[in-house]
mmCIF file of C-alpha atoms in Angstrom:
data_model
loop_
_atom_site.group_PDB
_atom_site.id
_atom_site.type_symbol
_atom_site.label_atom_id
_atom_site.label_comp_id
_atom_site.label_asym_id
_atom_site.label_seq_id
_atom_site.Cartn_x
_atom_site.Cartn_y
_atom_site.Cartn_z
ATOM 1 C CA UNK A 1 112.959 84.285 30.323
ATOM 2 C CA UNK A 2 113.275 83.655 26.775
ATOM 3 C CA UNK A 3 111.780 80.502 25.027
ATOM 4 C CA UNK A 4 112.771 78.861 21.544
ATOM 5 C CA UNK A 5 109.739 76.530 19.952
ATOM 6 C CA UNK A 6 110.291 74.366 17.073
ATOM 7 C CA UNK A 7 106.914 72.985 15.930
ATOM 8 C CA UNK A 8 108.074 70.054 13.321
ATOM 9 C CA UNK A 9 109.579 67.407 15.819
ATOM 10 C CA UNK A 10 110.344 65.850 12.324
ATOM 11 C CA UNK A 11 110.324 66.071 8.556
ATOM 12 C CA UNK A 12 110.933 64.504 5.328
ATOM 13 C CA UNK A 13 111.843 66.501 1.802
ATOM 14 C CA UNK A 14 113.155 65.001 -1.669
ATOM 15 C CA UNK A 15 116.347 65.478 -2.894
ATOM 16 C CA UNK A 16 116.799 68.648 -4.787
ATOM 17 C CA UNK A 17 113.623 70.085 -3.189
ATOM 18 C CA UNK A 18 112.810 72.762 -0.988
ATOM 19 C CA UNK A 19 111.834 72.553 2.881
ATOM 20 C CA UNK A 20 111.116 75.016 5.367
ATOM 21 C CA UNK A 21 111.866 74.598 9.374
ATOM 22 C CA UNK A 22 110.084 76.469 11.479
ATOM 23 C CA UNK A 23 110.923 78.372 14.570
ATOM 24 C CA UNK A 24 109.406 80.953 17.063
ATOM 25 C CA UNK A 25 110.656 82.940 19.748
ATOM 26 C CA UNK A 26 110.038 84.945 22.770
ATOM 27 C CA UNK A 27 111.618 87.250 24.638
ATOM 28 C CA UNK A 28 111.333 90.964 25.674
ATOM 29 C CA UNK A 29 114.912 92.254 24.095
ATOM 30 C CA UNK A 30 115.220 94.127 21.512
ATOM 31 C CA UNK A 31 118.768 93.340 19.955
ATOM 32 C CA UNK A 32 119.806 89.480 19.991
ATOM 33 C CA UNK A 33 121.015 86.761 17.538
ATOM 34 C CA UNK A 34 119.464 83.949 16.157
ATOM 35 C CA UNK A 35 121.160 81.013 15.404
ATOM 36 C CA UNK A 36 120.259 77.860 13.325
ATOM 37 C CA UNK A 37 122.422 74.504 14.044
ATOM 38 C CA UNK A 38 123.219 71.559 12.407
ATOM 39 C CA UNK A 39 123.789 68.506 14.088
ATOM 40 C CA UNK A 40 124.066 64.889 11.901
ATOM 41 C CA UNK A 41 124.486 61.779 12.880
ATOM 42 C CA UNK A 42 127.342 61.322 15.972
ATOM 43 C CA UNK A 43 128.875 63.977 14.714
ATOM 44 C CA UNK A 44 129.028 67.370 16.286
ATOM 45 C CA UNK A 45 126.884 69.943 15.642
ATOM 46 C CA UNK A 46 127.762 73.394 13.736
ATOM 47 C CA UNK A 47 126.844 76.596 12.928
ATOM 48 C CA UNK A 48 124.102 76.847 9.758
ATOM 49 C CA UNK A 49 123.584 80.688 9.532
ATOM 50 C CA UNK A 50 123.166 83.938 12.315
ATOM 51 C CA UNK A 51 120.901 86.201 12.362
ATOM 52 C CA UNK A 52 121.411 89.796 13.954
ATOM 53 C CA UNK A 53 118.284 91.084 15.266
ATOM 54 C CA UNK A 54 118.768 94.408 14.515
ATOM 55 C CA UNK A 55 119.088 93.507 10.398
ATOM 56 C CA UNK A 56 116.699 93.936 8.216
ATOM 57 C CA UNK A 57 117.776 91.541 5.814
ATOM 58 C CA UNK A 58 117.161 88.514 5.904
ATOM 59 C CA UNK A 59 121.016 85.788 6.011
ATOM 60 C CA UNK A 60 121.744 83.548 3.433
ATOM 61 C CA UNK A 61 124.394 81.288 3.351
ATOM 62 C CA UNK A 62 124.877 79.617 -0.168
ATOM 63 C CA UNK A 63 121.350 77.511 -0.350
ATOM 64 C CA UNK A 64 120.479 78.086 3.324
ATOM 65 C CA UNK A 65 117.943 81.615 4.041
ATOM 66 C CA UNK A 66 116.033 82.335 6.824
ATOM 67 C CA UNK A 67 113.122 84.212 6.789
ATOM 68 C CA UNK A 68 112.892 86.739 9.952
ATOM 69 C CA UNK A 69 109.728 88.038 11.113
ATOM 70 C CA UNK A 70 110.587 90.339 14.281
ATOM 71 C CA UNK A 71 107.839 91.281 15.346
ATOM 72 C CA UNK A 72 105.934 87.791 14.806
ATOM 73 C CA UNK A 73 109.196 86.747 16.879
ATOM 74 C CA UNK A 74 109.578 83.959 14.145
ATOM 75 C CA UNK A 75 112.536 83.005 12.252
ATOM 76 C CA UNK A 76 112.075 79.839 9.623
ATOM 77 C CA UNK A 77 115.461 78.182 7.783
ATOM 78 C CA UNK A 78 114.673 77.135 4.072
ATOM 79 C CA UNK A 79 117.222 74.669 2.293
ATOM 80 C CA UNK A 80 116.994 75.037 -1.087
ATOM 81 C CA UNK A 81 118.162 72.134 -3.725
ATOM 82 C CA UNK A 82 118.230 69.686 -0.566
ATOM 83 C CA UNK A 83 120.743 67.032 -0.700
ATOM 84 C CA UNK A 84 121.921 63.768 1.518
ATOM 85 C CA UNK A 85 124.453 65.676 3.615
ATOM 86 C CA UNK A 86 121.663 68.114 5.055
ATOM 87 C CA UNK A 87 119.948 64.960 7.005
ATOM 88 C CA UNK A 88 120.530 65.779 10.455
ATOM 89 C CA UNK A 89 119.016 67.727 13.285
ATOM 90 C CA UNK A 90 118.149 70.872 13.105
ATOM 91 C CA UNK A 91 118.446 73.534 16.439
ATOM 92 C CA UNK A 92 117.009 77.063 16.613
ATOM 93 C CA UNK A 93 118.461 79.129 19.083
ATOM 94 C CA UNK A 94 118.490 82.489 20.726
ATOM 95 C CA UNK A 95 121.309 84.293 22.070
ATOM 96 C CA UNK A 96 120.821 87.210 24.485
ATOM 97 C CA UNK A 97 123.589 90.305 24.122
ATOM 98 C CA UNK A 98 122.803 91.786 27.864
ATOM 99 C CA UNK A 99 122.835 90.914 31.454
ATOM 100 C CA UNK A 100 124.059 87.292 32.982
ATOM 101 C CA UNK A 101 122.596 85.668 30.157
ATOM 102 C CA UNK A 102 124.920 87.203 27.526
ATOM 103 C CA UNK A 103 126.339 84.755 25.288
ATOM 104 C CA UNK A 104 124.727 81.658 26.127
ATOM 105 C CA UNK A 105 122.619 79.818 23.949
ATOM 106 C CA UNK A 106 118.592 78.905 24.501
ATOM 107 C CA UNK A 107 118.490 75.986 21.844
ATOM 108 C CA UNK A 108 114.531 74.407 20.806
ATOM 109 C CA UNK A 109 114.104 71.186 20.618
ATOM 110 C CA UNK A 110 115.206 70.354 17.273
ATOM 111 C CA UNK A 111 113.772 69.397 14.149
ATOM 112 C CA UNK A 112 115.079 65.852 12.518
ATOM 113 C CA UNK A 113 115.280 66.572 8.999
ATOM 114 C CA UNK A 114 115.738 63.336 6.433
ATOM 115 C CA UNK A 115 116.763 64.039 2.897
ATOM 116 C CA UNK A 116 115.411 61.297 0.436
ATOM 117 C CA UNK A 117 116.555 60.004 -2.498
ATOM 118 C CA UNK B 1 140.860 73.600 10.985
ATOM 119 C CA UNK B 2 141.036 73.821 14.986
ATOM 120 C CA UNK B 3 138.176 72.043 17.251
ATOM 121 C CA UNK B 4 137.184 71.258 20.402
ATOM 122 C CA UNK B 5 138.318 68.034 21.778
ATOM 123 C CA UNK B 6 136.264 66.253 24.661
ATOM 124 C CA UNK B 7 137.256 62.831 25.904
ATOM 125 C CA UNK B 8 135.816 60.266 26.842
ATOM 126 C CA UNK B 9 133.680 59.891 23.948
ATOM 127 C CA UNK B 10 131.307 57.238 25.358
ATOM 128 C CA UNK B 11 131.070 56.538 29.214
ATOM 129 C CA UNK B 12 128.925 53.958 31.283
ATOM 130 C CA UNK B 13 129.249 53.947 34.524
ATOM 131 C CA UNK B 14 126.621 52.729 37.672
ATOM 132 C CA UNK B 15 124.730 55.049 39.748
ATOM 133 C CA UNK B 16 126.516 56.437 42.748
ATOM 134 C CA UNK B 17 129.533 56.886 40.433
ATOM 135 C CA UNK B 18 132.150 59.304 40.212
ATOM 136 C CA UNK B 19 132.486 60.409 36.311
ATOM 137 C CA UNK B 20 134.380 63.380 34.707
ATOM 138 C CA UNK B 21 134.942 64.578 31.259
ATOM 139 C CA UNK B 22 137.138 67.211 29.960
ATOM 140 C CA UNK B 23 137.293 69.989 27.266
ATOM 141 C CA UNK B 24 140.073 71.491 25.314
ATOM 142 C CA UNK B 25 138.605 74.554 23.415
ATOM 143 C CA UNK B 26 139.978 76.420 20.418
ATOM 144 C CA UNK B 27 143.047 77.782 21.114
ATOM 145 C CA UNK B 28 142.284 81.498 21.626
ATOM 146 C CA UNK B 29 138.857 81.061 22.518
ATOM 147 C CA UNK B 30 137.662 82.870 26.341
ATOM 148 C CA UNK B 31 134.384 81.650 26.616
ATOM 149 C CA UNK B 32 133.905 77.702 27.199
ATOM 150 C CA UNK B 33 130.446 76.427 27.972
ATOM 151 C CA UNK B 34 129.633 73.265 29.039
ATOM 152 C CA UNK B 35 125.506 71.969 27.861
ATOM 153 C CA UNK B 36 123.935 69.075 28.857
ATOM 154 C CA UNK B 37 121.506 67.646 25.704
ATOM 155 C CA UNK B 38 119.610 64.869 26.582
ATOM 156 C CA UNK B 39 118.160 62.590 24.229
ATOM 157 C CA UNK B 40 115.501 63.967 22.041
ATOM 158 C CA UNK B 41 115.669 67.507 23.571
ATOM 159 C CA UNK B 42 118.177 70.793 22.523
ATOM 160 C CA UNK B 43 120.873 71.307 24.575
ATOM 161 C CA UNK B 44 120.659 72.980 27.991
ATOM 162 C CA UNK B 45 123.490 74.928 29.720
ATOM 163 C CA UNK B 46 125.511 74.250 32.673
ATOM 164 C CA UNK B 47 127.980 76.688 32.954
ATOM 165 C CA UNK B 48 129.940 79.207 31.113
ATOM 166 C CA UNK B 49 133.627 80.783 31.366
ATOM 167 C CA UNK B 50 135.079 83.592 30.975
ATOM 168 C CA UNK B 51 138.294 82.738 31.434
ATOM 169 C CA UNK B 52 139.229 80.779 34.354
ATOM 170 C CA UNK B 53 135.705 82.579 35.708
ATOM 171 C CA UNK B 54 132.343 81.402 36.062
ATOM 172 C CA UNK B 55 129.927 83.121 34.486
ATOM 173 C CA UNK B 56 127.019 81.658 34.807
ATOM 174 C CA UNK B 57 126.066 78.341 36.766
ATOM 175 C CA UNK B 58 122.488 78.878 37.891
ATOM 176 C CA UNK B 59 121.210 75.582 35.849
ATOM 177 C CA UNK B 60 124.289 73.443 37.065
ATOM 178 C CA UNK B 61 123.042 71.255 40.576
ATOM 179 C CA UNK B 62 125.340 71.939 42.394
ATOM 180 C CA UNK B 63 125.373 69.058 45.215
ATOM 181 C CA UNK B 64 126.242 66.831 42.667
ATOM 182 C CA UNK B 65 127.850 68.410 39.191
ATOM 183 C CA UNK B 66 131.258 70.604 39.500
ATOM 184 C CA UNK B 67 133.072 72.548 36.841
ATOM 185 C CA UNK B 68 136.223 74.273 36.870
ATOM 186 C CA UNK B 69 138.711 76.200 34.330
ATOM 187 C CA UNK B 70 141.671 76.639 36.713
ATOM 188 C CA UNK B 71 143.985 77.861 33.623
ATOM 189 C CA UNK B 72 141.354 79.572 31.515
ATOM 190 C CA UNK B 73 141.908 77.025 28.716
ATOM 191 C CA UNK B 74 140.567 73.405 29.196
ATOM 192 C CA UNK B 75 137.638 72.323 31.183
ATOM 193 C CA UNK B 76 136.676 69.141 33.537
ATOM 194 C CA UNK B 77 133.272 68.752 34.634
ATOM 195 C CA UNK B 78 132.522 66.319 37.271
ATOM 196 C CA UNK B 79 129.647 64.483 38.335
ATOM 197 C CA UNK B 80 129.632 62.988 42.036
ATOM 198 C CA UNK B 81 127.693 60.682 42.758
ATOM 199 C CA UNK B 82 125.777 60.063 39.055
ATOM 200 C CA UNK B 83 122.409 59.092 38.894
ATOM 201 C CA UNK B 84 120.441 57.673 36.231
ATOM 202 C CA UNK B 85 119.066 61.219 35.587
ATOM 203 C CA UNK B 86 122.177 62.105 34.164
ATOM 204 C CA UNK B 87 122.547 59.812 31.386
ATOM 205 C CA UNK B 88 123.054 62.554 28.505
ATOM 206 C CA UNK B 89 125.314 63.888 26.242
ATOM 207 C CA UNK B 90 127.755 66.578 27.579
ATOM 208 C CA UNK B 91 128.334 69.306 25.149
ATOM 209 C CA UNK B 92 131.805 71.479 24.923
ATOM 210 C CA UNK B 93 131.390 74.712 22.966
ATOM 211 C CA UNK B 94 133.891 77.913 22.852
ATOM 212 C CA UNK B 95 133.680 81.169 21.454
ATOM 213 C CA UNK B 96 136.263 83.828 20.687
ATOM 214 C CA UNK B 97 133.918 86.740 22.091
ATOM 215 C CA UNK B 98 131.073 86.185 24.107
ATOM 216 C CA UNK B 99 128.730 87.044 21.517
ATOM 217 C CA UNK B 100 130.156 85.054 18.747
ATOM 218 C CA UNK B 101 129.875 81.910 17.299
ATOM 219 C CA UNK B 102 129.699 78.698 19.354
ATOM 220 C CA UNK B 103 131.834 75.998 17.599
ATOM 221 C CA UNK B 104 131.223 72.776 19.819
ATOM 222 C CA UNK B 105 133.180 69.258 20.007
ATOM 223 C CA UNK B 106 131.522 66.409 19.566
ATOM 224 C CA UNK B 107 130.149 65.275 23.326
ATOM 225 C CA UNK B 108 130.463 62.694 25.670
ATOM 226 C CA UNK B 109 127.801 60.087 25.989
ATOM 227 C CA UNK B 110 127.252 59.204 29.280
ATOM 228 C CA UNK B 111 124.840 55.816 30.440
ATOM 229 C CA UNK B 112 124.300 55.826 34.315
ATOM 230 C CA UNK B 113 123.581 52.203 34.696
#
């Protein structure tokens, strides 16, 4: 069965500073997705950036980048130029492509992420 | 720009309970999941549809919870009789494929009293 582990039950950055949230995996596939997901305050969560497994490359999306490590089975988020809007909570998750399991999500726990003036 | 609409919002109800909430995905979308995220933890599935078809259940207890898609487009899940185990928030989420992205609506909040 595949697991998702998010170390950093919580963090803290400046505005207009970097952070880094961190994320491992594990599971015996060899092609899936990795998700990260934003989800602020009562308000419902949404997509941050995807990761295709079999991609090189590492995603960005504007100042959001992952850096994927496959075969540490780790995939980090960095926010660059971090502003008030990013405080929320922050998912990793795993999406198997095969079998029953195809589709659905395995989310970690979440990191809580507070952006400071 | 389409969402998914859950109602209630906020429910408290007292154990032994019936409760139900309902989904309306994306129009379009095929797969509708149903999560149950409780407080302090990621979300955790239920079930997912394909369609009016269940897809996969095996984390939904099934003496109590029920979910059905008669239509293939919205979604009631059902909780008979709640207990105070339950009190969570109930995620919607639908996808276009099965592999794509999950775009969720914003829960319902449930207190088992």
């Amino acid at each position: 069965a595949q697991t998702v582990t998010q170390s950093q039950p919580e963090m803290s950055v400046q505005e207009a500073e970097t952070v880094t949230l961190s994320c491992t995996y594990d599971t015996s596939e060899n092609n899936y997705y990795l998700f990260w997901y934003k989800q602020p305050p009562s308000r419902q969560m949404i997509l941050v950036i995807r990761q295709e497994a079999y991609k090189q490359q590492n995603a960005t999306e504007n100042r959001f980048s992952v850096n994927f490590q496959k075969a540490a089975k780790s995939f980090s988020l960095k926010i660059s130029d971090s502003q008030l809007g990013d405080t929320a909570m922050y998912f990793c998750a795993f999406m198997s492509l095969y079998g029953g399991s195809q589709g659905n999500l395995i989310f970690g726990k979440g990191t809580k992420l507070s952006v400071k003036p | 720009e389409a969402e998914v609409a859950q109602s209630p919002r906020y429910k408290i109800t007292e154990k032994s309970q019936a409760v139900a909430f309902w989904c309306d995905p994306i129009s379009g979308h095929a797969t509708l999941y149903w999560y149950r995220q409780i407080l302090g933890q990621g979300p955790e599935l239920l079930v997912q549809f394909q369609d009016e078809s269940v897809v996969d259940d095996s984390q939904l207890p099934k003496d109590r919870f029920s979910a059905e898609r008669l239509k293939g487009v919205d979604s009631t899940l059902k909780i008979q009789p709640a207990e105070l185990g339950d009190s969570a928030m109930y995620l919607c989420a639908s996808s276009r494929l099965v592999t794509g992205e999950l775009f969720f609506g914003e829960g319902s909040r449930l207190t088992v009293l």
